[in-house]
Amino acid sequence: MKKGLIVIAVLSVLLLSGCGCNSNSEKSLMKKYATDYYNEFMKDYAEGNDVVEIDIDMLKNANENGGKSYDLDKLKNCKSSSKVIFTLKKNSNEIDKTEFELNCN
C-alpha cells in the first residue's frame, strides 16, 4: 500500500513538473536560433519565397563557417534534419508563421 502511494506521488510530481522530455524547450531554442539564422543569413535574399526552412545542419554550418556560436549541445537529442519552417508574409521577407519538424528523443 505504501509503495503504491509512493509511486503515485512520484508520478504526480513528474507529471506536474515535467520530465524534461517534451519538445517545448527544443522548439523554443530552435525558433530562437532559426530566427537569428534567418535574420543574419537569409532575410535579405528571401523576398519572393513563400517558405524558408532552417535545420540543425545549417546551424552547425553557421557555427563552423559563419562565426556564430549556437549552443547545439542543448539540441543533441534531435536529429540534424530537425527543422523550423517559416512561412513568409506575401510579397515580403517578414516571418508570418512558424512550424516545426523536430525529431528529438
PDB file of C-alpha atoms in Angstrom:
ATOM      1  CA  MET A   1       0.000   0.000   0.000  1.00  0.00           C
ATOM      2  CA  LYS A   2       2.765   2.461   0.942  1.00  0.00           C
ATOM      3  CA  LYS A   3       4.754   1.578  -2.208  1.00  0.00           C
ATOM      4  CA  GLY A   4       1.675   2.254  -4.322  1.00  0.00           C
ATOM      5  CA  LEU A   5       1.227   5.679  -2.738  1.00  0.00           C
ATOM      6  CA  ILE A   6       4.910   6.499  -3.237  1.00  0.00           C
ATOM      7  CA  VAL A   7       4.726   5.537  -6.912  1.00  0.00           C
ATOM      8  CA  ILE A   8       1.605   7.659  -7.368  1.00  0.00           C
ATOM      9  CA  ALA A   9       3.288  10.596  -5.595  1.00  0.00           C
ATOM     10  CA  VAL A  10       6.434  10.339  -7.743  1.00  0.00           C
ATOM     11  CA  LEU A  11       4.426  10.096 -10.944  1.00  0.00           C
ATOM     12  CA  SER A  12       2.322  13.082  -9.877  1.00  0.00           C
ATOM     13  CA  VAL A  13       5.423  15.178  -9.256  1.00  0.00           C
ATOM     14  CA  LEU A  14       6.877  14.217 -12.639  1.00  0.00           C
ATOM     15  CA  LEU A  15       3.608  14.956 -14.360  1.00  0.00           C
ATOM     16  CA  LEU A  16       3.234  18.356 -12.720  1.00  0.00           C
ATOM     17  CA  SER A  17       6.853  19.468 -13.013  1.00  0.00           C
ATOM     18  CA  GLY A  18       7.628  17.901 -16.363  1.00  0.00           C
ATOM     19  CA  CYS A  19      10.306  15.382 -17.057  1.00  0.00           C
ATOM     20  CA  GLY A  20      12.340  17.488 -19.458  1.00  0.00           C
ATOM     21  CA  CYS A  21      11.420  15.066 -22.204  1.00  0.00           C
ATOM     22  CA  ASN A  22       8.894  17.138 -24.108  1.00  0.00           C
ATOM     23  CA  SER A  23       9.959  19.199 -27.059  1.00  0.00           C
ATOM     24  CA  ASN A  24       8.857  22.629 -25.807  1.00  0.00           C
ATOM     25  CA  SER A  25      12.407  23.531 -24.825  1.00  0.00           C
ATOM     26  CA  GLU A  26      13.718  22.233 -28.157  1.00  0.00           C
ATOM     27  CA  LYS A  27      11.025  24.156 -30.034  1.00  0.00           C
ATOM     28  CA  SER A  28      11.800  27.347 -28.170  1.00  0.00           C
ATOM     29  CA  LEU A  29      15.530  27.019 -28.753  1.00  0.00           C
ATOM     30  CA  MET A  30      15.140  26.034 -32.400  1.00  0.00           C
ATOM     31  CA  LYS A  31      12.844  29.014 -33.009  1.00  0.00           C
ATOM     32  CA  LYS A  32      15.338  31.355 -31.356  1.00  0.00           C
ATOM     33  CA  TYR A  33      18.314  30.018 -33.325  1.00  0.00           C
ATOM     34  CA  ALA A  34      16.408  29.744 -36.619  1.00  0.00           C
ATOM     35  CA  THR A  35      15.099  33.302 -36.314  1.00  0.00           C
ATOM     36  CA  ASP A  36      18.607  34.578 -35.679  1.00  0.00           C
ATOM     37  CA  TYR A  37      19.960  32.495 -38.575  1.00  0.00           C
ATOM     38  CA  TYR A  38      17.218  33.747 -40.889  1.00  0.00           C
ATOM     39  CA  ASN A  39      17.836  37.385 -39.984  1.00  0.00           C
ATOM     40  CA  GLU A  40      21.606  37.006 -40.303  1.00  0.00           C
ATOM     41  CA  PHE A  41      21.964  34.881 -43.430  1.00  0.00           C
ATOM     42  CA  MET A  42      18.691  34.693 -45.363  1.00  0.00           C
ATOM     43  CA  LYS A  43      16.387  37.664 -44.825  1.00  0.00           C
ATOM     44  CA  ASP A  44      17.942  39.912 -47.455  1.00  0.00           C
ATOM     45  CA  TYR A  45      17.526  37.192 -50.091  1.00  0.00           C
ATOM     46  CA  ALA A  46      14.190  35.686 -49.026  1.00  0.00           C
ATOM     47  CA  GLU A  47      11.705  38.049 -50.652  1.00  0.00           C
ATOM     48  CA  GLY A  48       9.797  36.188 -53.327  1.00  0.00           C
ATOM     49  CA  ASN A  49       9.876  32.943 -51.360  1.00  0.00           C
ATOM     50  CA  ASP A  50       6.797  31.651 -49.577  1.00  0.00           C
ATOM     51  CA  VAL A  51       8.592  29.305 -47.195  1.00  0.00           C
ATOM     52  CA  VAL A  52      12.075  29.123 -45.663  1.00  0.00           C
ATOM     53  CA  GLU A  53      13.425  26.045 -43.862  1.00  0.00           C
ATOM     54  CA  ILE A  54      16.303  26.071 -41.369  1.00  0.00           C
ATOM     55  CA  ASP A  55      17.631  22.797 -39.977  1.00  0.00           C
ATOM     56  CA  ILE A  56      20.230  21.851 -37.377  1.00  0.00           C
ATOM     57  CA  ASP A  57      22.809  21.119 -40.086  1.00  0.00           C
ATOM     58  CA  MET A  58      22.516  24.732 -41.235  1.00  0.00           C
ATOM     59  CA  LEU A  59      23.064  25.927 -37.663  1.00  0.00           C
ATOM     60  CA  LYS A  60      26.142  23.676 -37.384  1.00  0.00           C
ATOM     61  CA  ASN A  61      27.489  25.154 -40.599  1.00  0.00           C
ATOM     62  CA  ALA A  62      26.918  28.669 -39.266  1.00  0.00           C
ATOM     63  CA  ASN A  63      28.952  27.747 -36.175  1.00  0.00           C
ATOM     64  CA  GLU A  64      31.789  26.346 -38.276  1.00  0.00           C
ATOM     65  CA  ASN A  65      31.855  28.855 -41.125  1.00  0.00           C
ATOM     66  CA  GLY A  66      29.648  31.788 -40.270  1.00  0.00           C
ATOM     67  CA  GLY A  67      31.082  32.977 -36.979  1.00  0.00           C
ATOM     68  CA  LYS A  68      28.021  32.014 -34.958  1.00  0.00           C
ATOM     69  CA  SER A  69      28.020  30.230 -31.612  1.00  0.00           C
ATOM     70  CA  TYR A  70      24.714  28.404 -31.311  1.00  0.00           C
ATOM     71  CA  ASP A  71      24.803  26.036 -28.320  1.00  0.00           C
ATOM     72  CA  LEU A  72      23.800  22.898 -30.185  1.00  0.00           C
ATOM     73  CA  ASP A  73      24.571  20.664 -27.200  1.00  0.00           C
ATOM     74  CA  LYS A  74      21.107  21.620 -25.999  1.00  0.00           C
ATOM     75  CA  LEU A  75      19.727  20.019 -29.164  1.00  0.00           C
ATOM     76  CA  LYS A  76      21.894  16.898 -29.020  1.00  0.00           C
ATOM     77  CA  ASN A  77      18.809  14.670 -28.706  1.00  0.00           C
ATOM     78  CA  CYS A  78      17.476  15.968 -32.024  1.00  0.00           C
ATOM     79  CA  LYS A  79      18.407  14.627 -35.436  1.00  0.00           C
ATOM     80  CA  SER A  80      20.290  17.053 -37.652  1.00  0.00           C
ATOM     81  CA  SER A  81      17.391  17.090 -40.098  1.00  0.00           C
ATOM     82  CA  SER A  82      15.115  18.632 -37.453  1.00  0.00           C
ATOM     83  CA  LYS A  83      13.957  21.980 -38.769  1.00  0.00           C
ATOM     84  CA  VAL A  84      11.955  25.129 -38.379  1.00  0.00           C
ATOM     85  CA  ILE A  85       9.740  26.183 -41.264  1.00  0.00           C
ATOM     86  CA  PHE A  86       8.959  29.876 -41.609  1.00  0.00           C
ATOM     87  CA  THR A  87       6.069  30.933 -43.817  1.00  0.00           C
ATOM     88  CA  LEU A  88       6.730  34.470 -45.005  1.00  0.00           C
ATOM     89  CA  LYS A  89       4.208  37.257 -45.445  1.00  0.00           C
ATOM     90  CA  LYS A  90       3.105  37.677 -49.038  1.00  0.00           C
ATOM     91  CA  ASN A  91       5.484  39.887 -51.053  1.00  0.00           C
ATOM     92  CA  SER A  92       7.696  40.332 -48.005  1.00  0.00           C
ATOM     93  CA  ASN A  93      10.651  38.834 -46.210  1.00  0.00           C
ATOM     94  CA  GLU A  94       8.918  39.053 -42.818  1.00  0.00           C
ATOM     95  CA  ILE A  95       8.017  35.859 -40.941  1.00  0.00           C
ATOM     96  CA  ASP A  96       4.277  35.250 -40.697  1.00  0.00           C
ATOM     97  CA  LYS A  97       4.038  31.709 -39.310  1.00  0.00           C
ATOM     98  CA  THR A  98       6.378  29.193 -37.667  1.00  0.00           C
ATOM     99  CA  GLU A  99       6.123  25.407 -37.864  1.00  0.00           C
ATOM    100  CA  PHE A 100       8.396  22.684 -36.526  1.00  0.00           C
ATOM    101  CA  GLU A 101       9.510  19.321 -37.826  1.00  0.00           C
ATOM    102  CA  LEU A 102      11.575  18.139 -34.884  1.00  0.00           C
ATOM    103  CA  ASN A 103      12.807  14.601 -34.491  1.00  0.00           C
ATOM    104  CA  CYS A 104      14.035  14.604 -30.895  1.00  0.00           C
ATOM    105  CA  ASN A 105      14.204  11.837 -28.296  1.00  0.00           C
TER     106      ASN A 105
END
